[in-house]
Amino acid sequence: MKKIVPIFIACSFLLVGCWDEQLYKEVSIVPLVGIERESEKFTGHYSFSVISNESISFSTVEGNGLSVRDTRLNANSKASETLDLSQLQVMLLTEETAKLNINQTFDAIFRTPRTRLSSRVAIVEGDITPYIEKTENMDIELPDFYKDILKTDIEFSVLPDIDIQNVAGIINDDAIDLALPFIKMDEKTGIPKISGLALFSDKAYTGRTLDKEESIIVQVLQKKPGKYSMFTYIWKKEGEPYPLTVELARYKKKWDIQDGKINATYKMKFNIEEFPYDHLDNEKNRKEIEGFLSKELTKDFNKVTKKLQEAKSDAVGFGRSVRAFHPRLWNKGNWHDTFSELEINVKVEAEISRTGILN
Amino acid sequence: MDEVKSNASLILYIKKLFHDSTDLSVREVTWKDGVGIVCFFNTMTESGEVNKQIDIIRKRAMDGLTDWGGTAASSVEAFSVQKLVDSVSNGFVAVYFPASNLIMTITIPSYEVRSTSEPTNEFVIRGSHEGFVESTDKNISLLRKHLAIPDLVIKDLRLGKETNTKVTYVYIESIADKEVVEDVKNRLENIDTPKIYSIGQIEDYLEDSVWSPFPQFLNTERPDRVVANLLEGRIAIFTDQSPAVLVAPVTFFTFFESPDDFNGRVYVGSFFRVLRLFCFMLAIFLPAFYIAVVGFHSEILPFELSKKVKIAVQDIPYRPIVEALIVEIFIEIIREATIRLPAPVGPTIGIVGGLVIGDAIVTAGLVSNLMVIVVAMTAIASYVVPNLEMNTTIRIIRYPLMLAATLFGFFGIAIATLILFIHMLNQSSLKQPYLSPVIPFDPTRFKNIFFRIPFYKNHKQQQTFTHGGNKRKGGGKT
């Protein structure tokens, strides 16, 4: 026994390198991936790190293949080092790709243990190439750019806090639908910008999108807002317009689900962020503002739910409550069809709780 | 006439016993009835003092006192050659009276002992700045000054036929565990070697397992540390001519306590104790962790950091383990060299070695700058432990961990850590468990690892590590 131990130790040196070792200097970081799909043909755009003069920059390599993994193999042979998705920050999908079953696109990502599950996913409008090639008028690297703009909009409740890991959960859940960030190219500046949410129904993109204001309402409806959620309206008094910006402080939601009907009530408390008319210490003024807010918000919230119903996309997740407590309604048929035919009434009751340091 | 001749041959005979060493003085002195032959090493004895003592004793003999030889500094016994050789070798003055066949030994020690100074390897900021010296007698006197109690027991032993070294073990009778004392005594008596000249040799003989990287004896040169340990029921072992003292039985956590903790305030003491344990972890795991990350698990790096790491490691020609070994060995060389360097050039070479070469080695692309950061942090962290033995141990056991990390990544670190802890659990110091308050678990003492409990709180008296239940009221609130 005592003789075996040193032999074993000596032999173990020979094993170096044939285990799952992957030296960091031999891999190339891929923080940004773009996937295009045309029925059976996948094209992957991989943005990988290039080091020159002690600084890092990213260039893009394109790979074709029959699957997402296949495109990576194809791209691998064109890049200088192994492409490693463990530092993936953002994954971009074209509208065409998303319109097909996106489980097929994500399978390779979920299956590999090294994939970073906290990376973000977004849908881009049109052709993917301009989104993944750095243009001259961009002063920061694209992966950082996408990561930062997504992070900001998540903070301001425009986008849901969804990463690759959440996508897996939501995709395979019948009772809730995915809503991913939708990125458009700004025609004036040539820089990509977030335009709102792309709505999914079941496992595919519906082709319908929401704008930023509507996206905030989706976040608030599911009671998963980011750090800040703000609404702005113009309040008219004696013919003169006054801008009114409020920030959502606290709120309660109550869903009353009956057969074929959902009454959703939201009791919200707001902080006033901007209101040049002032005089909020006046009880009458405040009541008037609260009434105005309630009316406007109720109108907008109902408009958003209508849009969701038209898209057959339950991004709010009413289905989860229905499935849990109302099996009769749930078992009526496919939830997406049931949802689109439901009568959903949203009612918002606004209350002003803080007015800032002015009254 | 005949007697004179025989005295002369006796002197020759004694000189021959010591192989005509030049520092041996053998003289004839006249005594009441006949002569006395005085022999001593004049290098170990003050010759003038010898004359004075002999005069005093001769006067007592002339006055006709019956026990003329029995003074505070001398004693009279029946003569034997062995007795003569022993007492002269040990620095006594021996006077042989051929007429009555008696031998008188007088203690007049005179050898150089350095004055006490703070041990250079155990500095403290607050607390006593005394240190032991190379004489057991002086060391024991330092100890007695701290502990003015009759319970302090001091036992001597002579070890090594050729060196005849004095080994002393010290304990407090009322606190120390009898079994452990008995065990130390037996182990010391069973040391069978012709030569003993340092405390390190004794440590080898006494240790439960010599092949373990972990020290089982606390090696210290500080009297206050020894006193604190004696009061916890431990035993201290001194050898003559060595300032270092062995303290046992100890636990792993003893090595992380410093006199500073007890002299400092409660929070401060506790904070630094936790910091030291953290540094132990850091010193052992940091290089292994880095190797595992760069070699296997780059996915755990945050994106912002990953870019910097990528730039750092991109152009390094070697595997991470080779890179780590280059810097680690280099640091060990600097450390070893600075011990030997003459004091005036020491800091200069340290700067050249550390800064200039450290910078150049990165610029040359041999190792990455991150590896230099990791190794430098590790080196600093390993010196936080207030005991030289333990910090050498720490520096050595991180190599197997680095190896495990390069073979199997985090999995390797986990396996190596498992083996390390199994080994530590199997350790014992004088048959007492090494990881004591943790395993076997003792909640009251467990707290003491991390917190310095205020002194007025009742402390559980530590006698052994296993028996437990021996509660003694602490000093009380004064």
mmCIF file with all atom_site columns, N, CA and C in Angstrom, chain B residues 151 171-184 228-235 247-251 254 429-433 436 442 444-445 448 459-473:
data_model
loop_
_atom_site.group_PDB
_atom_site.id
_atom_site.type_symbol
_atom_site.label_atom_id
_atom_site.label_alt_id
_atom_site.label_comp_id
_atom_site.label_asym_id
_atom_site.label_entity_id
_atom_site.label_seq_id
_atom_site.pdbx_PDB_ins_code
_atom_site.Cartn_x
_atom_site.Cartn_y
_atom_site.Cartn_z
_atom_site.occupancy
_atom_site.B_iso_or_equiv
_atom_site.pdbx_formal_charge
_atom_site.auth_seq_id
_atom_site.auth_comp_id
_atom_site.auth_asym_id
_atom_site.auth_atom_id
_atom_site.pdbx_PDB_model_num
ATOM 1   N N  . ASP B 1 151 ? 3.491   25.953 43.978 1.00 0.00 ? 151 ASP B N  1
ATOM 2   C CA . ASP B 1 151 ? 2.985   24.917 43.081 1.00 0.00 ? 151 ASP B CA 1
ATOM 3   C C  . ASP B 1 151 ? 3.788   24.757 41.796 1.00 0.00 ? 151 ASP B C  1
ATOM 4   N N  . TYR B 1 171 ? 5.930   22.535 35.392 1.00 0.00 ? 171 TYR B N  1
ATOM 5   C CA . TYR B 1 171 ? 4.474   22.532 35.335 1.00 0.00 ? 171 TYR B CA 1
ATOM 6   C C  . TYR B 1 171 ? 3.933   23.053 36.644 1.00 0.00 ? 171 TYR B C  1
ATOM 7   N N  . ILE B 1 172 ? 2.635   23.340 36.681 1.00 0.00 ? 172 ILE B N  1
ATOM 8   C CA . ILE B 1 172 ? 2.008   23.777 37.930 1.00 0.00 ? 172 ILE B CA 1
ATOM 9   C C  . ILE B 1 172 ? 1.222   22.604 38.480 1.00 0.00 ? 172 ILE B C  1
ATOM 10  N N  . GLU B 1 173 ? 1.652   22.144 39.626 1.00 0.00 ? 173 GLU B N  1
ATOM 11  C CA . GLU B 1 173 ? 1.151   20.891 40.192 1.00 0.00 ? 173 GLU B CA 1
ATOM 12  C C  . GLU B 1 173 ? -0.375  20.870 40.273 1.00 0.00 ? 173 GLU B C  1
ATOM 13  N N  . SER B 1 174 ? -0.974  21.977 40.752 1.00 0.00 ? 174 SER B N  1
ATOM 14  C CA . SER B 1 174 ? -2.412  21.943 41.004 1.00 0.00 ? 174 SER B CA 1
ATOM 15  C C  . SER B 1 174 ? -3.242  21.999 39.730 1.00 0.00 ? 174 SER B C  1
ATOM 16  N N  . ILE B 1 175 ? -2.636  22.417 38.617 1.00 0.00 ? 175 ILE B N  1
ATOM 17  C CA . ILE B 1 175 ? -3.413  22.588 37.394 1.00 0.00 ? 175 ILE B CA 1
ATOM 18  C C  . ILE B 1 175 ? -3.106  21.510 36.363 1.00 0.00 ? 175 ILE B C  1
ATOM 19  N N  . ALA B 1 176 ? -1.830  21.177 36.216 1.00 0.00 ? 176 ALA B N  1
ATOM 20  C CA . ALA B 1 176 ? -1.442  20.257 35.146 1.00 0.00 ? 176 ALA B CA 1
ATOM 21  C C  . ALA B 1 176 ? -2.023  18.868 35.378 1.00 0.00 ? 176 ALA B C  1
ATOM 22  N N  . ASP B 1 177 ? -2.353  18.217 34.300 1.00 0.00 ? 177 ASP B N  1
ATOM 23  C CA . ASP B 1 177 ? -2.906  16.876 34.356 1.00 0.00 ? 177 ASP B CA 1
ATOM 24  C C  . ASP B 1 177 ? -1.793  15.879 34.690 1.00 0.00 ? 177 ASP B C  1
ATOM 25  N N  . LYS B 1 178 ? -2.015  15.077 35.744 1.00 0.00 ? 178 LYS B N  1
ATOM 26  C CA . LYS B 1 178 ? -0.971  14.152 36.208 1.00 0.00 ? 178 LYS B CA 1
ATOM 27  C C  . LYS B 1 178 ? -0.529  13.188 35.118 1.00 0.00 ? 178 LYS B C  1
ATOM 28  N N  . GLU B 1 179 ? -1.518  12.694 34.381 1.00 0.00 ? 179 GLU B N  1
ATOM 29  C CA . GLU B 1 179 ? -1.188  11.716 33.345 1.00 0.00 ? 179 GLU B CA 1
ATOM 30  C C  . GLU B 1 179 ? -0.254  12.306 32.298 1.00 0.00 ? 179 GLU B C  1
ATOM 31  N N  . VAL B 1 180 ? -0.540  13.564 31.925 1.00 0.00 ? 180 VAL B N  1
ATOM 32  C CA . VAL B 1 180 ? 0.278   14.195 30.898 1.00 0.00 ? 180 VAL B CA 1
ATOM 33  C C  . VAL B 1 180 ? 1.689   14.430 31.430 1.00 0.00 ? 180 VAL B C  1
ATOM 34  N N  . VAL B 1 181 ? 1.794   14.842 32.697 1.00 0.00 ? 181 VAL B N  1
ATOM 35  C CA . VAL B 1 181 ? 3.112   15.059 33.294 1.00 0.00 ? 181 VAL B CA 1
ATOM 36  C C  . VAL B 1 181 ? 3.894   13.757 33.295 1.00 0.00 ? 181 VAL B C  1
ATOM 37  N N  . GLU B 1 182 ? 3.217   12.699 33.708 1.00 0.00 ? 182 GLU B N  1
ATOM 38  C CA . GLU B 1 182 ? 3.840   11.387 33.745 1.00 0.00 ? 182 GLU B CA 1
ATOM 39  C C  . GLU B 1 182 ? 4.317   10.980 32.346 1.00 0.00 ? 182 GLU B C  1
ATOM 40  N N  . ASP B 1 183 ? 3.467   11.281 31.380 1.00 0.00 ? 183 ASP B N  1
ATOM 41  C CA . ASP B 1 183 ? 3.773   10.945 29.991 1.00 0.00 ? 183 ASP B CA 1
ATOM 42  C C  . ASP B 1 183 ? 5.030   11.679 29.517 1.00 0.00 ? 183 ASP B C  1
ATOM 43  N N  . VAL B 1 184 ? 5.100   12.974 29.835 1.00 0.00 ? 184 VAL B N  1
ATOM 44  C CA . VAL B 1 184 ? 6.279   13.762 29.433 1.00 0.00 ? 184 VAL B CA 1
ATOM 45  C C  . VAL B 1 184 ? 7.528   13.187 30.092 1.00 0.00 ? 184 VAL B C  1
ATOM 46  N N  . ALA B 1 228 ? 1.418   32.036 30.695 1.00 0.00 ? 228 ALA B N  1
ATOM 47  C CA . ALA B 1 228 ? -0.003  31.908 30.349 1.00 0.00 ? 228 ALA B CA 1
ATOM 48  C C  . ALA B 1 228 ? -0.350  30.459 30.048 1.00 0.00 ? 228 ALA B C  1
ATOM 49  N N  . ASN B 1 229 ? 0.552   29.777 29.364 1.00 0.00 ? 229 ASN B N  1
ATOM 50  C CA . ASN B 1 229 ? 0.289   28.385 29.013 1.00 0.00 ? 229 ASN B CA 1
ATOM 51  C C  . ASN B 1 229 ? 0.368   27.458 30.208 1.00 0.00 ? 229 ASN B C  1
ATOM 52  N N  . LEU B 1 230 ? 1.338   27.730 31.102 1.00 0.00 ? 230 LEU B N  1
ATOM 53  C CA . LEU B 1 230 ? 1.436   26.913 32.323 1.00 0.00 ? 230 LEU B CA 1
ATOM 54  C C  . LEU B 1 230 ? 0.139   27.021 33.121 1.00 0.00 ? 230 LEU B C  1
ATOM 55  N N  . LEU B 1 231 ? -0.422  28.229 33.146 1.00 0.00 ? 231 LEU B N  1
ATOM 56  C CA . LEU B 1 231 ? -1.653  28.448 33.900 1.00 0.00 ? 231 LEU B CA 1
ATOM 57  C C  . LEU B 1 231 ? -2.853  27.786 33.240 1.00 0.00 ? 231 LEU B C  1
ATOM 58  N N  . GLU B 1 232 ? -2.675  27.373 31.998 1.00 0.00 ? 232 GLU B N  1
ATOM 59  C CA . GLU B 1 232 ? -3.742  26.615 31.361 1.00 0.00 ? 232 GLU B CA 1
ATOM 60  C C  . GLU B 1 232 ? -3.492  25.125 31.481 1.00 0.00 ? 232 GLU B C  1
ATOM 61  N N  . GLY B 1 233 ? -2.543  24.749 32.313 1.00 0.00 ? 233 GLY B N  1
ATOM 62  C CA . GLY B 1 233 ? -2.320  23.328 32.585 1.00 0.00 ? 233 GLY B CA 1
ATOM 63  C C  . GLY B 1 233 ? -1.328  22.678 31.650 1.00 0.00 ? 233 GLY B C  1
ATOM 64  N N  . ARG B 1 234 ? -0.557  23.470 30.943 1.00 0.00 ? 234 ARG B N  1
ATOM 65  C CA . ARG B 1 234 ? 0.385   22.872 30.012 1.00 0.00 ? 234 ARG B CA 1
ATOM 66  C C  . ARG B 1 234 ? 1.746   22.689 30.675 1.00 0.00 ? 234 ARG B C  1
ATOM 67  N N  . ILE B 1 235 ? 2.631   22.017 29.992 1.00 0.00 ? 235 ILE B N  1
ATOM 68  C CA . ILE B 1 235 ? 3.950   21.711 30.526 1.00 0.00 ? 235 ILE B CA 1
ATOM 69  C C  . ILE B 1 235 ? 4.983   22.375 29.624 1.00 0.00 ? 235 ILE B C  1
ATOM 70  N N  . VAL B 1 247 ? 6.238   24.012 24.591 1.00 0.00 ? 247 VAL B N  1
ATOM 71  C CA . VAL B 1 247 ? 5.047   23.978 25.429 1.00 0.00 ? 247 VAL B CA 1
ATOM 72  C C  . VAL B 1 247 ? 4.080   22.959 24.840 1.00 0.00 ? 247 VAL B C  1
ATOM 73  N N  . ALA B 1 248 ? 3.570   22.083 25.695 1.00 0.00 ? 248 ALA B N  1
ATOM 74  C CA . ALA B 1 248 ? 2.632   21.060 25.229 1.00 0.00 ? 248 ALA B CA 1
ATOM 75  C C  . ALA B 1 248 ? 1.747   20.668 26.401 1.00 0.00 ? 248 ALA B C  1
ATOM 76  N N  . PRO B 1 249 ? 0.608   20.033 26.234 1.00 0.00 ? 249 PRO B N  1
ATOM 77  C CA . PRO B 1 249 ? -0.029  19.759 24.955 1.00 0.00 ? 249 PRO B CA 1
ATOM 78  C C  . PRO B 1 249 ? -0.727  21.000 24.425 1.00 0.00 ? 249 PRO B C  1
ATOM 79  N N  . VAL B 1 250 ? -0.629  21.214 23.120 1.00 0.00 ? 250 VAL B N  1
ATOM 80  C CA . VAL B 1 250 ? -1.259  22.386 22.526 1.00 0.00 ? 250 VAL B CA 1
ATOM 81  C C  . VAL B 1 250 ? -2.307  21.956 21.523 1.00 0.00 ? 250 VAL B C  1
ATOM 82  N N  . THR B 1 251 ? -3.171  22.886 21.165 1.00 0.00 ? 251 THR B N  1
ATOM 83  C CA . THR B 1 251 ? -4.121  22.613 20.095 1.00 0.00 ? 251 THR B CA 1
ATOM 84  C C  . THR B 1 251 ? -3.734  23.485 18.921 1.00 0.00 ? 251 THR B C  1
ATOM 85  N N  . THR B 1 254 ? -3.976  27.221 19.562 1.00 0.00 ? 254 THR B N  1
ATOM 86  C CA . THR B 1 254 ? -3.008  27.866 20.438 1.00 0.00 ? 254 THR B CA 1
ATOM 87  C C  . THR B 1 254 ? -2.028  28.716 19.632 1.00 0.00 ? 254 THR B C  1
ATOM 88  N N  . SER B 1 429 ? -1.365  16.131 20.303 1.00 0.00 ? 429 SER B N  1
ATOM 89  C CA . SER B 1 429 ? -0.180  16.691 20.932 1.00 0.00 ? 429 SER B CA 1
ATOM 90  C C  . SER B 1 429 ? -0.136  16.097 22.327 1.00 0.00 ? 429 SER B C  1
ATOM 91  N N  . LEU B 1 430 ? 0.850   15.310 22.611 1.00 0.00 ? 430 LEU B N  1
ATOM 92  C CA . LEU B 1 430 ? 0.930   14.541 23.866 1.00 0.00 ? 430 LEU B CA 1
ATOM 93  C C  . LEU B 1 430 ? -0.391  13.802 24.114 1.00 0.00 ? 430 LEU B C  1
ATOM 94  N N  . LYS B 1 431 ? -0.871  13.158 23.095 1.00 0.00 ? 431 LYS B N  1
ATOM 95  C CA . LYS B 1 431 ? -2.083  12.329 23.123 1.00 0.00 ? 431 LYS B CA 1
ATOM 96  C C  . LYS B 1 431 ? -3.362  13.127 23.355 1.00 0.00 ? 431 LYS B C  1
ATOM 97  N N  . GLN B 1 432 ? -3.279  14.453 23.280 1.00 0.00 ? 432 GLN B N  1
ATOM 98  C CA . GLN B 1 432 ? -4.492  15.247 23.410 1.00 0.00 ? 432 GLN B CA 1
ATOM 99  C C  . GLN B 1 432 ? -4.904  15.689 22.013 1.00 0.00 ? 432 GLN B C  1
ATOM 100 N N  . PRO B 1 433 ? -6.230  15.669 21.711 1.00 0.00 ? 433 PRO B N  1
ATOM 101 C CA . PRO B 1 433 ? -6.672  15.972 20.343 1.00 0.00 ? 433 PRO B CA 1
ATOM 102 C C  . PRO B 1 433 ? -6.238  17.359 19.893 1.00 0.00 ? 433 PRO B C  1
ATOM 103 N N  . SER B 1 436 ? -8.831  20.493 19.317 1.00 0.00 ? 436 SER B N  1
ATOM 104 C CA . SER B 1 436 ? -9.651  20.274 20.494 1.00 0.00 ? 436 SER B CA 1
ATOM 105 C C  . SER B 1 436 ? -10.989 20.998 20.641 1.00 0.00 ? 436 SER B C  1
ATOM 106 N N  . ASP B 1 442 ? -16.498 21.472 22.280 1.00 0.00 ? 442 ASP B N  1
ATOM 107 C CA . ASP B 1 442 ? -16.714 21.986 23.625 1.00 0.00 ? 442 ASP B CA 1
ATOM 108 C C  . ASP B 1 442 ? -17.194 23.425 23.472 1.00 0.00 ? 442 ASP B C  1
ATOM 109 N N  . THR B 1 444 ? -18.143 25.898 25.308 1.00 0.00 ? 444 THR B N  1
ATOM 110 C CA . THR B 1 444 ? -17.625 27.032 26.089 1.00 0.00 ? 444 THR B CA 1
ATOM 111 C C  . THR B 1 444 ? -16.240 27.438 25.606 1.00 0.00 ? 444 THR B C  1
ATOM 112 N N  . ARG B 1 445 ? -15.408 26.457 25.310 1.00 0.00 ? 445 ARG B N  1
ATOM 113 C CA . ARG B 1 445 ? -14.077 26.831 24.851 1.00 0.00 ? 445 ARG B CA 1
ATOM 114 C C  . ARG B 1 445 ? -14.071 27.193 23.378 1.00 0.00 ? 445 ARG B C  1
ATOM 115 N N  . ASN B 1 448 ? -13.898 30.767 22.656 1.00 0.00 ? 448 ASN B N  1
ATOM 116 C CA . ASN B 1 448 ? -12.593 31.387 22.913 1.00 0.00 ? 448 ASN B CA 1
ATOM 117 C C  . ASN B 1 448 ? -11.669 31.387 21.704 1.00 0.00 ? 448 ASN B C  1
ATOM 118 N N  . HIS B 1 459 ? -13.667 31.622 33.518 1.00 0.00 ? 459 HIS B N  1
ATOM 119 C CA . HIS B 1 459 ? -13.026 30.820 32.497 1.00 0.00 ? 459 HIS B CA 1
ATOM 120 C C  . HIS B 1 459 ? -13.115 29.367 32.902 1.00 0.00 ? 459 HIS B C  1
ATOM 121 N N  . LYS B 1 460 ? -13.262 28.535 31.931 1.00 0.00 ? 460 LYS B N  1
ATOM 122 C CA . LYS B 1 460 ? -13.251 27.110 32.239 1.00 0.00 ? 460 LYS B CA 1
ATOM 123 C C  . LYS B 1 460 ? -11.791 26.696 32.322 1.00 0.00 ? 460 LYS B C  1
ATOM 124 N N  . GLN B 1 461 ? -11.403 26.126 33.434 1.00 0.00 ? 461 GLN B N  1
ATOM 125 C CA . GLN B 1 461 ? -10.008 25.738 33.578 1.00 0.00 ? 461 GLN B CA 1
ATOM 126 C C  . GLN B 1 461 ? -9.710  24.557 32.675 1.00 0.00 ? 461 GLN B C  1
ATOM 127 N N  . GLN B 1 462 ? -8.667  24.744 31.915 1.00 0.00 ? 462 GLN B N  1
ATOM 128 C CA . GLN B 1 462 ? -8.313  23.669 30.999 1.00 0.00 ? 462 GLN B CA 1
ATOM 129 C C  . GLN B 1 462 ? -7.308  22.756 31.672 1.00 0.00 ? 462 GLN B C  1
ATOM 130 N N  . GLN B 1 463 ? -7.701  21.530 31.905 1.00 0.00 ? 463 GLN B N  1
ATOM 131 C CA . GLN B 1 463 ? -6.727  20.577 32.438 1.00 0.00 ? 463 GLN B CA 1
ATOM 132 C C  . GLN B 1 463 ? -6.299  19.646 31.322 1.00 0.00 ? 463 GLN B C  1
ATOM 133 N N  . THR B 1 464 ? -7.234  18.882 30.859 1.00 0.00 ? 464 THR B N  1
ATOM 134 C CA . THR B 1 464 ? -6.920  18.100 29.683 1.00 0.00 ? 464 THR B CA 1
ATOM 135 C C  . THR B 1 464 ? -7.914  18.547 28.647 1.00 0.00 ? 464 THR B C  1
ATOM 136 N N  . PHE B 1 465 ? -7.810  17.976 27.478 1.00 0.00 ? 465 PHE B N  1
ATOM 137 C CA . PHE B 1 465 ? -8.702  18.385 26.421 1.00 0.00 ? 465 PHE B CA 1
ATOM 138 C C  . PHE B 1 465 ? -9.878  17.429 26.347 1.00 0.00 ? 465 PHE B C  1
ATOM 139 N N  . THR B 1 466 ? -9.701  16.266 26.892 1.00 0.00 ? 466 THR B N  1
ATOM 140 C CA . THR B 1 466 ? -10.737 15.261 26.739 1.00 0.00 ? 466 THR B CA 1
ATOM 141 C C  . THR B 1 466 ? -11.622 15.151 27.972 1.00 0.00 ? 466 THR B C  1
ATOM 142 N N  . HIS B 1 467 ? -11.026 15.240 29.167 1.00 0.00 ? 467 HIS B N  1
ATOM 143 C CA . HIS B 1 467 ? -11.795 14.954 30.370 1.00 0.00 ? 467 HIS B CA 1
ATOM 144 C C  . HIS B 1 467 ? -12.920 15.955 30.580 1.00 0.00 ? 467 HIS B C  1
ATOM 145 N N  . GLY B 1 468 ? -12.602 17.234 30.433 1.00 0.00 ? 468 GLY B N  1
ATOM 146 C CA . GLY B 1 468 ? -13.613 18.279 30.542 1.00 0.00 ? 468 GLY B CA 1
ATOM 147 C C  . GLY B 1 468 ? -14.238 18.345 31.916 1.00 0.00 ? 468 GLY B C  1
ATOM 148 N N  . GLY B 1 469 ? -15.239 19.212 32.032 1.00 0.00 ? 469 GLY B N  1
ATOM 149 C CA . GLY B 1 469 ? -16.005 19.270 33.272 1.00 0.00 ? 469 GLY B CA 1
ATOM 150 C C  . GLY B 1 469 ? -15.255 19.843 34.460 1.00 0.00 ? 469 GLY B C  1
ATOM 151 N N  . ASN B 1 470 ? -13.981 20.206 34.271 1.00 0.00 ? 470 ASN B N  1
ATOM 152 C CA . ASN B 1 470 ? -13.254 20.766 35.406 1.00 0.00 ? 470 ASN B CA 1
ATOM 153 C C  . ASN B 1 470 ? -13.443 22.261 35.437 1.00 0.00 ? 470 ASN B C  1
ATOM 154 N N  . LYS B 1 471 ? -14.444 22.686 36.125 1.00 0.00 ? 471 LYS B N  1
ATOM 155 C CA . LYS B 1 471 ? -14.689 24.124 36.157 1.00 0.00 ? 471 LYS B CA 1
ATOM 156 C C  . LYS B 1 471 ? -14.007 24.723 37.371 1.00 0.00 ? 471 LYS B C  1
ATOM 157 N N  . ARG B 1 472 ? -13.360 25.808 37.149 1.00 0.00 ? 472 ARG B N  1
ATOM 158 C CA . ARG B 1 472 ? -12.731 26.485 38.259 1.00 0.00 ? 472 ARG B CA 1
ATOM 159 C C  . ARG B 1 472 ? -13.093 27.944 38.143 1.00 0.00 ? 472 ARG B C  1
ATOM 160 N N  . LYS B 1 473 ? -13.381 28.555 39.259 1.00 0.00 ? 473 LYS B N  1
ATOM 161 C CA . LYS B 1 473 ? -13.726 29.973 39.198 1.00 0.00 ? 473 LYS B CA 1
ATOM 162 C C  . LYS B 1 473 ? -12.500 30.759 38.731 1.00 0.00 ? 473 LYS B C  1
#
